[in-house]
Short mmCIF file of C-alpha atoms and ligand atoms in Angstrom, two decimals:
data_model
loop_
_atom_site.label_atom_id
_atom_site.label_comp_id
_atom_site.label_asym_id
_atom_site.label_seq_id
_atom_site.Cartn_x
_atom_site.Cartn_y
_atom_site.Cartn_z
CA MET X 2 58.38 -62.49 -52.52
CA ILE X 3 62.09 -62.30 -51.81
CA ILE X 4 64.10 -65.38 -50.85
CA LEU X 5 66.48 -64.71 -47.97
CA ASP X 6 69.40 -66.55 -49.51
CA GLY X 7 71.44 -67.93 -46.64
CA LYS X 8 73.80 -69.78 -48.93
CA LYS X 9 74.86 -66.65 -50.82
CA THR X 10 74.93 -64.46 -47.70
CA SER X 11 77.01 -67.02 -45.80
CA ASP X 12 79.43 -67.20 -48.76
CA ASP X 13 79.79 -63.40 -48.60
CA ILE X 14 80.50 -63.59 -44.85
CA LYS X 15 83.01 -66.40 -45.37
CA ASP X 16 84.77 -64.28 -48.01
CA GLU X 17 84.97 -61.41 -45.49
CA ILE X 18 86.39 -63.79 -42.87
CA ALA X 19 88.92 -65.22 -45.37
CA ILE X 20 90.19 -61.68 -46.03
CA ALA X 21 90.52 -61.05 -42.27
CA VAL X 22 92.54 -64.29 -41.97
CA GLN X 23 94.82 -63.24 -44.85
CA ASN X 24 95.38 -59.89 -43.16
CA ARG X 25 96.26 -61.65 -39.91
CA ARG X 26 98.67 -63.93 -41.74
CA ALA X 27 100.33 -60.92 -43.45
CA LYS X 28 100.80 -59.28 -40.03
CA GLY X 29 102.23 -62.47 -38.51
CA LEU X 30 99.24 -62.82 -36.17
CA LYS X 31 97.84 -66.15 -35.03
CA ILE X 32 95.64 -68.12 -37.43
CA PRO X 33 92.22 -68.89 -35.85
CA HIS X 34 91.81 -72.51 -34.75
CA LEU X 35 88.38 -74.06 -34.11
CA ALA X 36 87.91 -77.51 -32.57
CA ALA X 37 84.72 -79.56 -32.58
CA ILE X 38 83.89 -82.55 -30.40
CA ILE X 39 81.32 -85.03 -31.60
CA VAL X 40 80.17 -87.96 -29.48
CA GLY X 41 78.60 -90.93 -31.28
CA ASN X 42 77.59 -91.27 -34.88
CA ASP X 43 74.24 -89.54 -35.33
CA GLY X 44 73.97 -88.96 -39.08
CA ALA X 45 72.70 -85.38 -38.95
CA SER X 46 75.26 -84.31 -36.31
CA MET X 47 78.09 -85.84 -38.33
CA THR X 48 76.92 -83.93 -41.42
CA TYR X 49 76.80 -80.62 -39.48
CA VAL X 50 80.20 -81.09 -37.88
CA SER X 51 81.89 -82.06 -41.14
CA SER X 52 80.39 -78.94 -42.79
CA LYS X 53 81.78 -76.83 -39.94
CA VAL X 54 85.25 -78.32 -40.39
CA LYS X 55 85.10 -77.94 -44.19
CA SER X 56 84.12 -74.28 -43.79
CA CYS X 57 87.17 -73.72 -41.56
CA GLN X 58 89.39 -74.88 -44.41
CA LYS X 59 87.55 -72.59 -46.82
CA VAL X 60 88.31 -69.45 -44.79
CA GLY X 61 91.86 -70.46 -43.89
CA PHE X 62 91.27 -71.43 -40.24
CA ASN X 63 92.95 -74.39 -38.62
CA SER X 64 90.50 -77.01 -37.38
CA THR X 65 90.51 -80.09 -35.20
CA LEU X 66 87.78 -82.71 -35.10
CA ILE X 67 87.59 -84.89 -32.01
CA ASP X 68 85.42 -87.88 -32.74
CA LEU X 69 84.45 -89.87 -29.63
CA PRO X 70 82.52 -93.16 -29.47
CA GLU X 71 78.83 -93.33 -28.50
CA ASP X 72 79.67 -94.96 -25.14
CA THR X 73 82.04 -92.16 -24.03
CA SER X 74 81.54 -91.40 -20.34
CA GLU X 75 80.78 -87.94 -19.00
CA GLU X 76 84.15 -87.98 -17.23
CA GLN X 77 86.02 -88.76 -20.46
CA LEU X 78 84.23 -85.95 -22.27
CA LEU X 79 84.94 -83.49 -19.44
CA HIS X 80 88.58 -84.52 -19.67
CA GLU X 81 88.66 -83.72 -23.42
CA ILE X 82 87.05 -80.34 -22.73
CA GLU X 83 89.62 -79.53 -20.07
CA ALA X 84 92.41 -80.35 -22.54
CA LEU X 85 90.90 -77.94 -25.11
CA ASN X 86 90.45 -75.25 -22.44
CA LYS X 87 94.17 -75.49 -21.69
CA ASP X 88 95.40 -75.83 -25.29
CA LYS X 89 96.91 -72.45 -26.21
CA ASP X 90 96.53 -73.04 -29.93
CA ILE X 91 92.73 -73.56 -29.74
CA ASP X 92 90.83 -70.25 -29.90
CA GLY X 93 87.35 -71.72 -29.70
CA PHE X 94 85.56 -75.04 -29.65
CA ILE X 95 82.13 -76.57 -29.70
CA VAL X 96 80.59 -79.77 -28.39
CA GLN X 97 78.02 -80.87 -30.95
CA LEU X 98 74.57 -81.48 -29.46
CA PRO X 99 72.62 -83.63 -28.76
CA LEU X 100 74.81 -85.81 -26.54
CA PRO X 101 74.14 -89.48 -25.65
CA GLY X 102 71.91 -90.08 -22.60
CA GLN X 103 74.70 -91.00 -20.16
CA ILE X 104 76.12 -87.46 -20.43
CA ASP X 105 74.64 -84.44 -18.61
CA GLU X 106 74.52 -81.73 -21.29
CA GLN X 107 74.38 -78.84 -18.84
CA LYS X 108 77.46 -80.07 -16.97
CA VAL X 109 79.32 -80.30 -20.28
CA LEU X 110 78.36 -76.81 -21.43
CA MET X 111 79.42 -75.37 -18.05
CA ALA X 112 82.86 -77.00 -18.39
CA VAL X 113 83.73 -75.00 -21.52
CA ASP X 114 85.94 -71.93 -20.89
CA PRO X 115 83.54 -69.00 -21.61
CA ASP X 116 86.34 -67.27 -23.59
CA LYS X 117 86.47 -70.27 -25.95
CA ASP X 118 82.69 -70.87 -25.99
CA VAL X 119 82.08 -69.91 -29.62
CA ASP X 120 78.61 -71.52 -29.50
CA GLY X 121 77.65 -69.00 -26.79
CA PHE X 122 76.00 -71.74 -24.68
CA HIS X 123 77.86 -71.21 -21.38
CA PRO X 124 75.74 -69.47 -18.69
CA VAL X 125 78.30 -66.64 -18.55
CA ASN X 126 77.74 -65.90 -22.24
CA VAL X 127 73.97 -66.37 -21.99
CA GLY X 128 73.97 -63.96 -19.04
CA LYS X 129 76.09 -61.39 -20.84
CA MET X 130 73.88 -61.63 -23.93
CA THR X 131 70.77 -61.11 -21.81
CA LEU X 132 72.33 -58.02 -20.19
CA ASP X 133 73.35 -56.50 -23.57
CA LEU X 134 77.04 -57.02 -22.76
CA PRO X 135 79.54 -58.13 -25.41
CA SER X 136 79.52 -61.95 -25.64
CA PHE X 137 79.51 -64.80 -28.12
CA LEU X 138 75.99 -64.95 -29.56
CA PRO X 139 74.64 -68.44 -30.32
CA ALA X 140 75.30 -69.05 -33.99
CA THR X 141 71.76 -69.73 -35.26
CA PRO X 142 70.04 -66.65 -33.77
CA PHE X 143 73.13 -64.58 -34.66
CA GLY X 144 72.86 -65.82 -38.25
CA ILE X 145 69.19 -64.88 -38.38
CA LEU X 146 69.97 -61.33 -37.16
CA GLU X 147 72.68 -61.06 -39.81
CA LEU X 148 70.38 -62.30 -42.58
CA LEU X 149 67.64 -59.82 -41.60
CA GLU X 150 70.22 -57.02 -41.47
CA ARG X 151 71.78 -57.77 -44.85
CA TYR X 152 68.35 -57.88 -46.52
CA ASP X 153 67.24 -54.67 -44.72
CA VAL X 154 64.22 -56.35 -43.13
CA GLU X 155 62.81 -53.87 -40.62
CA THR X 156 62.29 -55.33 -37.12
CA SER X 157 61.82 -52.18 -35.03
CA GLY X 158 58.27 -51.99 -33.70
CA LYS X 159 57.28 -55.16 -35.54
CA ASP X 160 55.29 -58.02 -34.03
CA VAL X 161 57.45 -61.12 -33.95
CA VAL X 162 56.35 -64.64 -33.05
CA VAL X 163 59.11 -67.10 -32.22
CA ILE X 164 57.79 -70.66 -32.23
CA GLY X 165 59.95 -72.84 -29.98
CA ARG X 166 61.73 -72.09 -26.70
CA SER X 167 64.94 -74.11 -27.07
CA HIS X 168 68.10 -72.89 -25.38
CA ILE X 169 69.92 -72.95 -28.74
CA VAL X 170 67.44 -71.03 -30.90
CA GLY X 171 64.01 -69.92 -29.65
CA ARG X 172 64.95 -68.50 -26.24
CA PRO X 173 68.01 -66.48 -27.38
CA MET X 174 66.20 -65.36 -30.56
CA SER X 175 63.33 -63.95 -28.51
CA ILE X 176 65.76 -62.08 -26.22
CA LEU X 177 67.86 -60.66 -29.06
CA LEU X 178 64.94 -59.43 -31.18
CA SER X 179 63.43 -57.60 -28.21
CA GLN X 180 66.68 -55.80 -27.35
CA LYS X 181 67.67 -52.26 -28.25
CA ARG X 182 69.91 -53.16 -31.16
CA LYS X 183 70.10 -52.53 -34.90
CA VAL X 184 68.10 -55.66 -35.69
CA GLY X 185 65.84 -55.66 -32.64
CA ASN X 186 63.30 -53.39 -30.92
CA ALA X 187 60.56 -55.86 -31.84
CA THR X 188 57.54 -56.86 -29.78
CA VAL X 189 58.22 -60.53 -29.28
CA THR X 190 55.88 -63.38 -28.42
CA ILE X 191 57.45 -66.74 -27.65
CA ALA X 192 55.14 -69.65 -28.45
CA HIS X 193 55.65 -73.31 -27.59
CA SER X 194 53.93 -76.67 -27.33
CA ARG X 195 51.52 -75.43 -24.61
CA THR X 196 50.49 -72.29 -26.51
CA LYS X 197 46.75 -72.21 -27.17
CA ASN X 198 45.41 -70.94 -30.49
CA LEU X 199 48.86 -70.49 -32.01
CA ALA X 200 47.41 -69.43 -35.37
CA GLU X 201 45.81 -66.40 -33.71
CA PHE X 202 49.31 -65.20 -32.85
CA THR X 203 51.00 -66.15 -36.11
CA LYS X 204 48.25 -64.55 -38.23
CA LYS X 205 49.00 -61.18 -36.61
CA ALA X 206 52.80 -61.52 -36.83
CA ASP X 207 54.96 -59.37 -39.10
CA ILE X 208 57.87 -61.78 -38.60
CA ILE X 209 57.72 -65.48 -37.67
CA VAL X 210 60.72 -67.55 -36.61
CA ALA X 211 59.74 -71.22 -36.80
CA ALA X 212 62.06 -73.28 -34.60
CA LEU X 213 59.98 -76.13 -33.22
CA GLY X 214 61.35 -79.06 -35.21
CA ILE X 215 58.13 -80.33 -36.78
CA ALA X 216 58.28 -80.72 -40.55
CA GLU X 217 56.08 -78.29 -42.54
CA PHE X 218 54.18 -77.22 -39.42
CA LEU X 219 53.55 -73.58 -40.39
CA THR X 220 51.07 -73.41 -43.27
CA GLY X 221 49.80 -70.60 -45.50
CA ASP X 222 46.48 -70.29 -43.62
CA MET X 223 48.41 -69.44 -40.41
CA VAL X 224 50.13 -66.29 -41.76
CA LYS X 225 49.17 -62.87 -43.08
CA GLU X 226 50.09 -61.30 -46.42
CA GLY X 227 53.51 -59.63 -46.39
CA VAL X 228 54.91 -61.68 -43.50
CA THR X 229 58.64 -62.42 -43.11
CA VAL X 230 59.25 -66.09 -42.33
CA ILE X 231 62.46 -67.58 -40.98
CA ASP X 232 62.54 -71.37 -41.09
CA VAL X 233 64.98 -72.93 -38.62
CA GLY X 234 63.73 -76.50 -39.02
CA ILE X 235 65.68 -79.21 -40.76
CA THR X 236 64.03 -82.61 -40.38
CA ARG X 237 64.89 -85.73 -42.34
CA VAL X 238 61.62 -87.00 -43.83
CA PRO X 239 61.69 -90.52 -45.34
CA ASP X 240 61.44 -90.29 -49.15
CA SER X 241 61.98 -93.41 -51.23
CA SER X 242 62.30 -91.35 -54.44
CA LYS X 243 65.62 -89.94 -53.12
CA LYS X 244 68.86 -91.89 -53.42
CA ARG X 245 69.74 -91.24 -49.75
CA GLY X 246 66.21 -92.31 -48.67
CA TYR X 247 65.12 -88.99 -47.17
CA ARG X 248 64.51 -85.35 -47.98
CA LEU X 249 65.20 -82.33 -45.79
CA ALA X 250 62.09 -80.48 -44.65
CA GLY X 251 61.82 -77.20 -42.79
CA ASP X 252 59.24 -76.26 -40.14
CA VAL X 253 57.47 -74.20 -42.81
CA ASP X 254 55.29 -75.44 -45.65
CA PHE X 255 57.19 -73.39 -48.22
CA GLU X 256 54.66 -74.00 -51.01
CA SER X 257 51.71 -72.34 -49.25
CA VAL X 258 53.56 -69.82 -47.01
CA SER X 259 55.76 -68.40 -49.79
CA LYS X 260 52.61 -67.32 -51.69
CA LYS X 261 51.84 -64.83 -48.89
CA ALA X 262 55.33 -63.94 -47.65
CA ALA X 263 57.33 -60.80 -48.45
CA TYR X 264 60.55 -62.52 -47.33
CA ILE X 265 61.18 -66.19 -46.64
CA THR X 266 64.17 -68.47 -46.01
CA PRO X 267 64.40 -71.72 -47.96
CA VAL X 268 65.38 -75.13 -46.51
CA PRO X 269 68.07 -76.07 -47.29
CA GLY X 270 70.06 -72.92 -48.10
CA GLY X 271 68.56 -70.54 -45.54
CA VAL X 272 69.39 -70.53 -41.85
CA GLY X 273 71.69 -73.62 -41.92
CA PRO X 274 74.61 -72.08 -43.84
CA MET X 275 74.26 -68.85 -41.82
CA THR X 276 74.76 -70.81 -38.58
CA ILE X 277 78.10 -72.08 -39.82
CA ALA X 278 79.23 -68.64 -41.03
CA MET X 279 78.46 -67.12 -37.61
CA LEU X 280 80.34 -69.88 -35.81
CA LEU X 281 83.36 -68.90 -37.90
CA LYS X 282 82.74 -65.24 -37.10
CA ASN X 283 82.69 -66.06 -33.37
CA THR X 284 85.92 -68.06 -33.74
CA LEU X 285 87.64 -65.13 -35.47
CA LYS X 286 86.45 -62.90 -32.62
CA ALA X 287 87.76 -65.38 -30.00
CA CYS X 288 91.14 -65.32 -31.76
CA GLU X 289 91.16 -61.50 -31.97
CA ASN X 290 90.26 -61.25 -28.27
CA ARG X 291 93.41 -63.19 -27.48
CA ASP X 292 95.60 -60.69 -29.43
CA LYS X 293 94.92 -58.14 -26.70
N1 GUN Y 5 73.14 -78.91 -32.44
C1 GUN Y 5 72.21 -78.24 -33.15
N2 GUN Y 5 72.62 -76.96 -33.34
C2 GUN Y 5 73.81 -76.85 -32.72
C3 GUN Y 5 74.72 -75.75 -32.55
O1 GUN Y 5 74.50 -74.62 -33.00
N3 GUN Y 5 75.85 -76.04 -31.86
C4 GUN Y 5 76.10 -77.26 -31.33
N4 GUN Y 5 77.23 -77.43 -30.65
N5 GUN Y 5 75.28 -78.28 -31.46
C5 GUN Y 5 74.14 -78.06 -32.15
#
């Protein structure tokens, strides 16, 4: 069994990005600048956003964090987005999800300039991705493709089951893995909460992407020997033995599944760090696009 080490791989990618930034600096080109908007104080979202900002510093990007209160109105948020769209120094920005209930998420995502949409959530980028046109790929599926590529995991002709149909992970992952691309050409099944007899699908799968958000859902009896398992889940499970009062659990029961797997991602240290690295990669690309 080989661990797909997202921490190490993301560090390698960040090193590559840092070199690209140094080269830009040496040539007098613009330094990439990523902004992130967070609304409210959800603990997990704050952790993710602060990691994103910290990673910007690590690779030499400029970064801006816009921290808005929980009761921010949709209009106020749209106003902030418009300001970032117009700001010539900002190459790309993200609005951390989920958003509080008073704000229509779809309206917010549509307000982001597609050229600065480094999350790849705007319908223009989703459409381009679906049509195999160059676009910003959503960071989590993009990170999974990169991890599979760097570990030489074959996907062509393989049976893949993606569990979860979210707009951020499951849906784009299923599209990307079925496309004619280096990491792609797979036969993809997308499973969700209404899927009957899920284990019948997962037991036949060569590759499983678990992105449903239920702690330790996928167990050893649901997979075949030699499977590749990508765990996208990261749930806080109460644990009084931990100082912070919780532990982080993936969607995969690592203990039982790892005994049968050829390749598996750990949680933490698998998909999570890759997501951040790919957001940086998209931001570098957004900056490079503006050189032209
Ligand atoms: N919430 C969970 N994942 C993501 C992500 O990739 N981007 C943003 N903006 N919010 C998220």
